[in-house]
Amino acid sequence: MPPQTAGAMTSDSPPSHPKLWLDAVNEWFTTVDHKRIGMLYIGYALVFLLIAGLEAVVMRIQLAVPNNHFVSPQVFNRMFTMHGTTMVFFVGMPILFGFGNYLIPLMIGARDMAFPRLNAFSFWISAFGGLLLYFSFIGGDGLYGAGTAPDVGWFAYAPLTAKLFSPGHSTDYWILGVFLSGIGSVGTALNIVTTIVCMRCKGMTMARMPLLPWLYLVTSAMVFIAIGPLTAAQMMLGFDRFLGAHFFDVQAGGSAVLWMHFFWIFGHPEVYILVLPAFAFANEIIPVFSRKPIFGYSAMVGATVLIGFISLGVWAHHMFTVGLGPAGNTFFTLATMIISVPTGIKIFNWLATLWGGKIRFATPMIFSIAFLFQFLIAGLTGIMLSAAPFDWQLGNSYFVVAHFHYVLVGAILYMIFAAFYYWFPKMSGRMLSETLGKWHFWLFTIGFHLTFDFMHVPGLMGMPRRIYTYEADRGWAAWNMIESIGMIFQAAAILIFVWNVVRSYRHGEEAGPDPWDAWTLEWSTASPPPHYNFAEEPVVHSRRPLWDLKHPQAPDSDYE
Amino acid sequence: MSFALFLALHDMDDMPAGHAMTEMQTHESWWRRAIQWVTDLFSTPTSIFSPQATPAHTIFSLSMLVLAITLAIFLAVAGLMLYAIIRFRHRAGDSNADPTQVYGSNQIEVLWTVIPILILVVLFLSTARVISVTEQARKPANALDVVVIGHQYWWEYSYPALGVVTANELHLPASDPKAPTPTYMTMSSADVDHSFWVPNLAGKMDLIPNKVNVMWIDPHKPGLYLGQCAQYCGTQHAKMLIRVYVDSPADFAKWIAHQKMAAENDPAAAEGRLAFEHTACVNCHTVTGTSAKGRFGPDLTHLASRDTIASGAIRNTPQNLRQWLDDPNSMKPGSLMPKMNLSSHELDAITAYMVSLR
């Protein structure tokens, strides 16, 4: 009998037979490997991206012309509720945690996350939250026979969520789904912080750590602080609905504004929780394709920490129209404007990184460049909205919808695509097709701009968000038609992306360990990396260990 | 620059007609036409760029400042980015050697921290001023008080000092800018959150149950101003429309005098009145001078004097009224008014009664 290899010990079948598919499924279900959990997160998020995208398609068809009857008001209201909830909690969070899970141990030279079992638990509990939310389509009728999916909006303002206004169980599924995903988020954040603090390889001081783990460290710390109020609010709402408590029960002296405070003290940091990982990807990708180190490493770290702190104090800019009074409105105007300073520092540092470089326009880089322009615009419309009186006009209008889609799609989703094209070779060992990648980029960019540039205009012309249809005499029809046409381009681009992933996974060009000539540790091991990541624990002397290896005559450690 | 022109052009709207016609038109340059085109584009009934009352005007001026500053920042930063991408791209014949490695510069970091802070100081102070003049304006003694209560999915308006209650169509007196007679609206909600938004007159203000908010407007010109609920409030949020009729002070006094009268008691509609008073209609609706004293639905005392029903969603014609009475959910699905299962004869009679309530 030949000596057994480590791999063969996991299976009873002889090595010459193909692995049973059930065994493969079992391996994915029971894995505690950070790379597999990372890919589970990403795959799960992509499935929900398609579902929530489909919900957006329904909304855009309905709004293409005034007084349309494509769907009923009830269905439309469920679509925007599910679209928002899904995109934030079951696309944004998991895909960013997925990349974090996959990349952080590799980038800091560790063999796994600090708590592999907690890692698996966090993923599966989040995943269960998503399934529970979508189960409401079937189970939401409950005993009362009213409603299926929740239709209270993703920020679910009280008292619309009270039993009186939201009978049946759809809102209960919403509460539970979001609640469970929050538990998973806190678990993963804890894991990421511990991993970064305790498991860096030899020589990697905090000041030599790549920016991606740095930004994930800040983002995870924010998750600790932000998810707490959200979970508390969900529990209070659950108590109101099931145990007759009166936190948000206005008829019994409860407060509708209390819910807004709880929700937005989570909700605004949440925006930064989602955008910091996108910045993290930009911090890795832009230098590699400019062939220069990131400009102003310590300024970037400082700006990130500042954003983390300030973002905890801006939440009530979502509430400029609820009657906070002049003092509150002035304070939150100031706090919100201040956050644009560290954000601006980031944009300028990326610009300086491009400056004097030799920019290569591979697919990850063109997505990153589009991100720079789009995030700039998103930031500037953000400044408009931070001026409370301007917000009295623009708040809750389509201008706001356009603004935050510029952040969530134009910045975050673009960087997710960039990250996908950049690290897919590491994860699969194969390159994604550059041709299909460029098709994906251009179609998506045309569609994005048709939809979201023109979406600002009806907001300026008085179109509020969350309306299932609109009057013909308001002058909004042409703009909405253009937005809906843009949706077709975006949908086509997403299909090309999916096809690219499926095709390249089987037939893509072999990537090798370091296809982009990059500088961080994940590129020093095989693609895909072995289970144990590194055969030997790496030792680093600078922020760009692979640069040092490739340029022994002028290593970074001499200049940092 | 162009925004200042935009502003100037906007003010020209108020000039006497024909003033700028003759020579100007023939020599109109392309950019003037472009700006005119943009101005026309935003001259829609609910645009935030055609302010007709002081709060909307103040916000409009602030928004022009903010737009000008952000546009300037955009042009500067996007221009630099574009330059960098073109100038520093890797060209076909370039060597593959890496460029000079630059790690950062503290002086430059300080520069692009301090300049944005200076810009923000300007922005913040201008904003704080507008917050203060709008929210802390002193209420003059001759101000009109209106109480606005949001309901799923309609508006209740009452004039406590004048003893008038109405629904969905708000009437206000025009306010002469030289001797302002503003309207102060005290707002709350009977059920869930709503938001009152008439972009030509002011920014929005939320109506929140168990909380009282106040906003004021002083519409300068008579006319009809449109808006709609701006805080998602349930199934028919989209059809919770707002109609503000700004009347000349004389017309407003006439309107109030009419609204204060008890309901018409037209003998020709007596059968309909009887049917109305003997069904559950009276549990939700009020018609002064009758047994109908419900507060859950809109006051119907002068229903026939309104242009619309269903919170601005449907024109007030006898045919529409009849269909609405037959099955409100066929016209506004999700409306809280139930189908009353009236016979065809009862429908005719009650419709006739509603039409008589001038």
Coordinates of C-alpha atoms in Angstrom, one line a residue, chain B residues 1-356:
Chain B
M1 CA -19.9 81.7 -13.0
S2 CA -22.7 80.0 -14.9
F3 CA -24.7 79.6 -11.7
A4 CA -24.6 83.3 -11.0
L5 CA -26.0 83.8 -14.5
F6 CA -28.6 81.2 -13.8
L7 CA -29.5 83.2 -10.8
A8 CA -29.7 86.5 -12.6
L9 CA -31.7 84.9 -15.4
H10 CA -34.1 83.5 -12.9
D11 CA -34.8 86.9 -11.5
M12 CA -35.5 88.2 -15.0
D13 CA -38.6 86.0 -15.0
D14 CA -40.2 88.6 -12.7
M15 CA -39.5 91.4 -15.2
P16 CA -42.4 92.8 -17.3
A17 CA -43.0 90.7 -20.3
G18 CA -41.6 91.9 -23.6
H19 CA -38.9 93.9 -21.9
A20 CA -36.0 91.8 -23.2
M21 CA -37.6 90.8 -26.5
T22 CA -36.6 92.7 -29.6
E23 CA -32.8 93.0 -30.1
M24 CA -31.7 90.6 -27.4
Q25 CA -33.4 87.7 -29.1
T26 CA -31.6 88.0 -32.4
H27 CA -28.2 88.3 -30.7
E28 CA -28.8 85.6 -28.2
S29 CA -25.5 83.7 -27.9
W30 CA -25.5 79.9 -27.5
W31 CA -24.7 79.9 -23.8
R32 CA -27.6 82.2 -23.1
R33 CA -29.9 79.8 -24.9
A34 CA -28.3 76.9 -23.1
I35 CA -29.0 78.6 -19.7
Q36 CA -32.5 79.4 -20.9
W37 CA -33.0 75.8 -21.8
V38 CA -31.8 74.6 -18.3
T39 CA -34.1 77.2 -16.7
D40 CA -37.1 76.0 -18.8
L41 CA -36.2 72.5 -17.9
F42 CA -36.6 73.3 -14.2
S43 CA -39.7 75.4 -14.6
T44 CA -41.9 72.5 -13.6
P45 CA -44.7 72.7 -11.1
T46 CA -42.7 71.1 -8.3
S47 CA -39.2 72.3 -9.0
I48 CA -37.0 73.5 -6.1
F49 CA -35.5 76.0 -8.5
S50 CA -38.6 78.2 -8.9
P51 CA -39.1 79.5 -5.3
Q52 CA -42.3 81.4 -4.6
A53 CA -42.0 82.0 -0.9
T54 CA -39.3 83.2 1.4
P55 CA -38.2 79.9 2.9
A56 CA -37.9 78.4 -0.6
H57 CA -36.1 81.5 -1.8
T58 CA -33.5 81.4 1.0
I59 CA -32.8 77.8 0.4
F60 CA -32.5 78.5 -3.3
S61 CA -29.9 81.1 -2.8
L62 CA -27.9 78.8 -0.5
S63 CA -28.2 76.0 -2.9
M64 CA -26.7 78.1 -5.7
L65 CA -23.7 78.9 -3.5
V66 CA -23.3 75.2 -2.6
L67 CA -23.7 74.2 -6.2
A68 CA -21.1 76.8 -7.4
I69 CA -18.6 75.7 -4.8
T70 CA -19.0 71.9 -5.4
L71 CA -18.9 72.5 -9.2
A72 CA -15.6 74.3 -8.8
I73 CA -14.2 71.5 -6.7
F74 CA -15.4 69.0 -9.2
L75 CA -13.8 70.7 -12.1
A76 CA -10.5 71.2 -10.3
V77 CA -10.2 67.6 -8.9
A78 CA -11.7 65.8 -11.9
G79 CA -9.5 67.9 -14.2
L80 CA -6.4 66.8 -12.3
M81 CA -7.4 63.2 -12.3
L82 CA -8.1 63.3 -16.0
Y83 CA -4.8 64.9 -16.7
A84 CA -3.0 62.3 -14.5
I85 CA -4.6 59.4 -16.3
I86 CA -3.8 60.7 -19.7
R87 CA -0.3 62.1 -19.0
F88 CA 0.9 59.2 -16.9
R89 CA -0.5 56.3 -18.8
H90 CA 1.7 53.5 -19.8
R91 CA 2.3 54.0 -23.6
A92 CA 3.0 51.3 -26.2
G93 CA 6.7 52.0 -26.6
D94 CA 7.4 52.7 -22.9
S95 CA 10.1 50.8 -21.1
N96 CA 8.8 48.3 -18.6
A97 CA 11.0 49.8 -15.8
D98 CA 9.0 51.0 -12.8
P99 CA 8.7 54.8 -12.4
T100 CA 10.3 56.7 -9.6
Q101 CA 8.9 55.5 -6.3
V102 CA 7.4 58.3 -4.3
Y103 CA 6.2 57.6 -0.8
G104 CA 4.5 60.9 0.2
S105 CA 5.0 64.4 1.3
N106 CA 3.9 66.0 4.6
Q107 CA 3.7 69.5 3.1
I108 CA 1.3 68.4 0.4
E109 CA -0.8 66.5 3.0
V110 CA -1.1 69.7 5.1
L111 CA -2.0 71.7 2.0
W112 CA -4.9 69.5 1.0
T113 CA -6.1 69.3 4.5
V114 CA -6.1 73.1 5.2
I115 CA -7.7 74.2 1.9
P116 CA -10.8 72.0 2.2
I117 CA -11.2 73.2 5.9
L118 CA -11.2 76.8 4.7
I119 CA -13.9 76.1 2.1
L120 CA -15.9 74.3 4.7
V121 CA -15.8 77.3 7.0
V122 CA -17.5 79.4 4.3
L123 CA -20.0 76.7 3.6
F124 CA -20.8 76.0 7.2
L125 CA -21.3 79.7 8.2
S126 CA -23.6 80.4 5.2
T127 CA -25.6 77.2 6.0
A128 CA -25.9 78.1 9.7
R129 CA -27.2 81.5 8.8
V130 CA -30.0 80.0 6.7
I131 CA -30.9 77.5 9.4
S132 CA -31.2 80.4 11.9
V133 CA -33.2 82.8 9.7
T134 CA -35.6 80.0 8.7
E135 CA -36.1 78.2 12.0
Q136 CA -35.8 81.1 14.3
A137 CA -37.9 83.6 12.4
R138 CA -40.1 85.6 14.8
K139 CA -43.8 84.9 14.3
P140 CA -45.7 88.2 13.5
A141 CA -48.9 88.8 15.4
N142 CA -50.9 88.8 12.1
A143 CA -49.7 85.3 11.1
L144 CA -52.3 82.8 10.1
D145 CA -52.4 79.5 12.1
V146 CA -53.1 76.3 10.4
V147 CA -53.1 72.8 11.9
V148 CA -52.0 70.1 9.6
I149 CA -52.6 66.4 10.5
G150 CA -51.3 63.6 8.3
H151 CA -53.5 60.6 7.9
Q152 CA -53.0 57.4 5.8
Y153 CA -53.3 58.7 2.9
W154 CA -54.8 62.2 3.1
W155 CA -54.3 65.6 4.8
E156 CA -56.5 67.2 7.4
Y157 CA -56.3 71.1 7.6
S158 CA -57.9 73.2 10.2
Y159 CA -57.9 76.9 11.0
P160 CA -58.4 77.0 14.8
A161 CA -58.8 80.7 15.0
L162 CA -61.3 80.8 12.1
G163 CA -63.3 77.7 13.0
V164 CA -62.7 75.9 9.7
V165 CA -61.9 72.3 9.0
T166 CA -61.1 71.0 5.6
A167 CA -59.2 68.2 3.8
N168 CA -56.6 67.8 1.1
E169 CA -56.9 71.2 -0.5
L170 CA -55.2 73.9 1.6
H171 CA -56.1 77.5 1.0
L172 CA -53.8 80.3 2.2
P173 CA -53.7 84.0 1.7
A174 CA -50.9 85.4 -0.5
S175 CA -48.3 87.4 1.6
D176 CA -47.1 90.7 0.4
P177 CA -43.3 90.7 0.9
K178 CA -43.4 94.3 2.2
A179 CA -46.1 93.5 4.8
P180 CA -45.8 89.8 5.3
T181 CA -48.7 87.7 6.5
P182 CA -47.1 84.3 6.8
T183 CA -48.9 81.1 7.6
Y184 CA -47.6 79.0 10.5
M185 CA -48.4 75.4 10.2
T186 CA -48.5 73.2 13.3
M187 CA -48.0 69.6 12.2
S188 CA -48.6 66.2 13.6
S189 CA -49.9 62.8 12.5
A190 CA -52.8 60.7 13.4
D191 CA -51.1 57.4 12.5
V192 CA -47.6 57.0 10.9
D193 CA -44.9 59.4 9.8
H194 CA -45.6 61.7 6.8
S195 CA -43.8 64.7 5.4
F196 CA -45.3 67.9 4.0
W197 CA -43.4 69.0 0.9
V198 CA -44.4 71.8 -1.6
P199 CA -41.0 72.5 -3.2
N200 CA -42.0 75.9 -4.6
L201 CA -42.9 77.2 -1.1
A202 CA -40.4 75.6 1.3
G203 CA -38.4 72.6 2.3
K204 CA -40.2 69.6 3.8
M205 CA -41.2 69.1 7.4
D206 CA -42.2 65.7 8.8
L207 CA -45.5 65.0 10.5
I208 CA -44.8 62.6 13.3
P209 CA -47.3 61.1 15.7
N210 CA -46.9 62.1 19.3
K211 CA -44.7 65.1 18.2
V212 CA -45.5 68.6 17.1
N213 CA -43.5 70.4 14.4
V214 CA -43.9 73.9 13.1
M215 CA -43.1 75.4 9.7
W216 CA -44.0 78.6 8.1
I217 CA -44.5 79.8 4.5
D218 CA -45.4 83.2 3.0
P219 CA -46.4 82.5 -0.6
H220 CA -45.9 85.7 -2.6
K221 CA -48.2 85.1 -5.6
P222 CA -51.7 83.6 -5.8
G223 CA -51.8 80.3 -7.6
L224 CA -51.9 76.6 -7.2
Y225 CA -48.8 75.0 -5.7
L226 CA -48.3 71.2 -5.9
G227 CA -46.5 68.8 -3.7
Q228 CA -46.9 65.4 -2.1
C229 CA -46.1 63.3 1.0
A230 CA -42.3 62.8 1.2
Q231 CA -42.1 60.2 3.9
Y232 CA -43.1 56.7 3.1
C233 CA -46.3 56.1 4.9
G234 CA -47.7 52.9 3.5
T235 CA -49.4 51.5 0.4
Q236 CA -50.7 54.7 -1.1
H237 CA -47.8 57.0 -0.1
A238 CA -47.5 57.8 -3.8
K239 CA -51.1 59.2 -4.0
M240 CA -51.0 61.4 -0.9
L241 CA -50.8 64.5 -3.0
I242 CA -50.7 68.1 -1.7
R243 CA -52.6 71.0 -3.3
V244 CA -52.0 74.5 -1.9
Y245 CA -54.3 77.2 -3.2
V246 CA -52.8 80.6 -2.6
D247 CA -55.6 83.2 -2.8
S248 CA -55.5 87.0 -2.8
P249 CA -56.4 88.2 0.8
A250 CA -59.9 89.1 -0.5
D251 CA -60.5 85.7 -2.1
F252 CA -59.2 84.0 1.0
A253 CA -61.6 85.9 3.2
K254 CA -64.4 84.8 0.8
W255 CA -63.3 81.2 0.9
I256 CA -63.2 81.2 4.7
A257 CA -66.7 82.7 4.9
H258 CA -68.0 80.0 2.6
Q259 CA -66.3 77.2 4.6
K260 CA -67.7 78.5 7.8
M261 CA -71.3 77.9 6.6
A262 CA -73.0 74.7 7.5
A263 CA -73.5 72.2 4.8
E264 CA -76.0 72.8 2.0
N265 CA -79.3 71.0 2.6
D266 CA -80.6 70.8 -0.9
P267 CA -84.1 69.2 -0.8
A268 CA -83.3 67.6 -4.2
A269 CA -80.6 65.5 -2.6
A270 CA -82.7 64.6 0.5
E271 CA -82.8 60.9 -0.4
G272 CA -79.1 60.8 -0.7
R273 CA -78.6 62.5 2.6
L274 CA -80.9 60.0 4.3
A275 CA -78.9 57.1 2.8
F276 CA -75.6 58.8 3.8
E277 CA -76.8 59.3 7.4
H278 CA -78.1 55.7 7.6
T279 CA -74.9 54.0 6.5
A280 CA -71.5 53.7 8.2
C281 CA -70.3 56.7 6.3
V282 CA -71.1 58.9 9.4
N283 CA -68.6 56.9 11.5
C284 CA -65.6 58.3 9.6
H285 CA -66.8 61.5 7.9
T286 CA -68.1 64.8 9.2
V287 CA -70.8 67.0 7.4
T288 CA -71.5 69.9 9.7
G289 CA -75.2 70.3 10.5
T290 CA -75.9 66.6 10.2
S291 CA -75.4 63.5 12.3
A292 CA -72.2 62.7 10.5
K293 CA -69.4 63.5 13.0
G294 CA -66.7 61.0 12.2
R295 CA -63.1 62.1 12.3
F296 CA -61.3 59.2 10.7
G297 CA -61.8 60.3 7.1
P298 CA -61.9 63.7 5.5
D299 CA -64.4 66.3 6.4
L300 CA -67.0 66.4 3.6
T301 CA -69.0 69.5 4.5
H302 CA -67.9 71.4 1.3
L303 CA -66.7 68.5 -0.7
A304 CA -68.2 69.8 -4.0
S305 CA -66.2 73.0 -3.7
R306 CA -63.0 71.0 -4.1
D307 CA -61.3 70.2 -7.4
T308 CA -60.1 66.7 -6.4
I309 CA -61.0 63.7 -4.3
A310 CA -58.7 61.0 -2.8
S311 CA -56.1 63.5 -1.7
G312 CA -55.5 65.1 -5.1
A313 CA -55.4 61.8 -6.9
I314 CA -58.7 62.0 -8.8
R315 CA -60.7 64.8 -10.4
N316 CA -63.9 65.6 -8.5
T317 CA -66.5 64.8 -11.1
P318 CA -69.9 63.0 -10.4
Q319 CA -68.7 60.0 -12.4
N320 CA -65.5 59.7 -10.4
L321 CA -67.3 60.2 -7.1
R322 CA -69.8 57.5 -7.9
Q323 CA -67.0 55.0 -8.8
W324 CA -65.1 56.0 -5.6
L325 CA -68.2 55.4 -3.5
D326 CA -68.8 52.1 -5.2
D327 CA -65.2 50.8 -4.6
P328 CA -62.5 53.1 -3.4
N329 CA -59.8 50.4 -3.8
S330 CA -60.5 50.2 -7.6
M331 CA -59.2 53.7 -7.9
K332 CA -56.7 53.9 -5.1
P333 CA -55.7 50.4 -4.0
G334 CA -54.9 50.4 -0.3
S335 CA -57.2 53.2 0.6
L336 CA -58.5 52.8 4.1
M337 CA -62.1 53.6 2.9
P338 CA -63.9 50.3 2.6
K339 CA -66.3 49.2 -0.1
M340 CA -69.7 49.9 1.3
N341 CA -71.7 47.5 -0.9
L342 CA -74.2 50.1 -1.9
S343 CA -76.9 49.4 -4.4
S344 CA -76.8 51.2 -7.7
H345 CA -79.8 53.3 -6.6
E346 CA -78.0 54.2 -3.3
L347 CA -74.9 55.1 -5.2
D348 CA -76.8 57.5 -7.4
A349 CA -78.5 59.1 -4.4
I350 CA -75.4 59.5 -2.3
T351 CA -73.4 60.8 -5.3
A352 CA -76.1 63.4 -5.8
Y353 CA -75.9 64.4 -2.2
M354 CA -72.1 64.7 -2.3
V355 CA -72.4 66.9 -5.4
S356 CA -74.8 69.1 -3.6

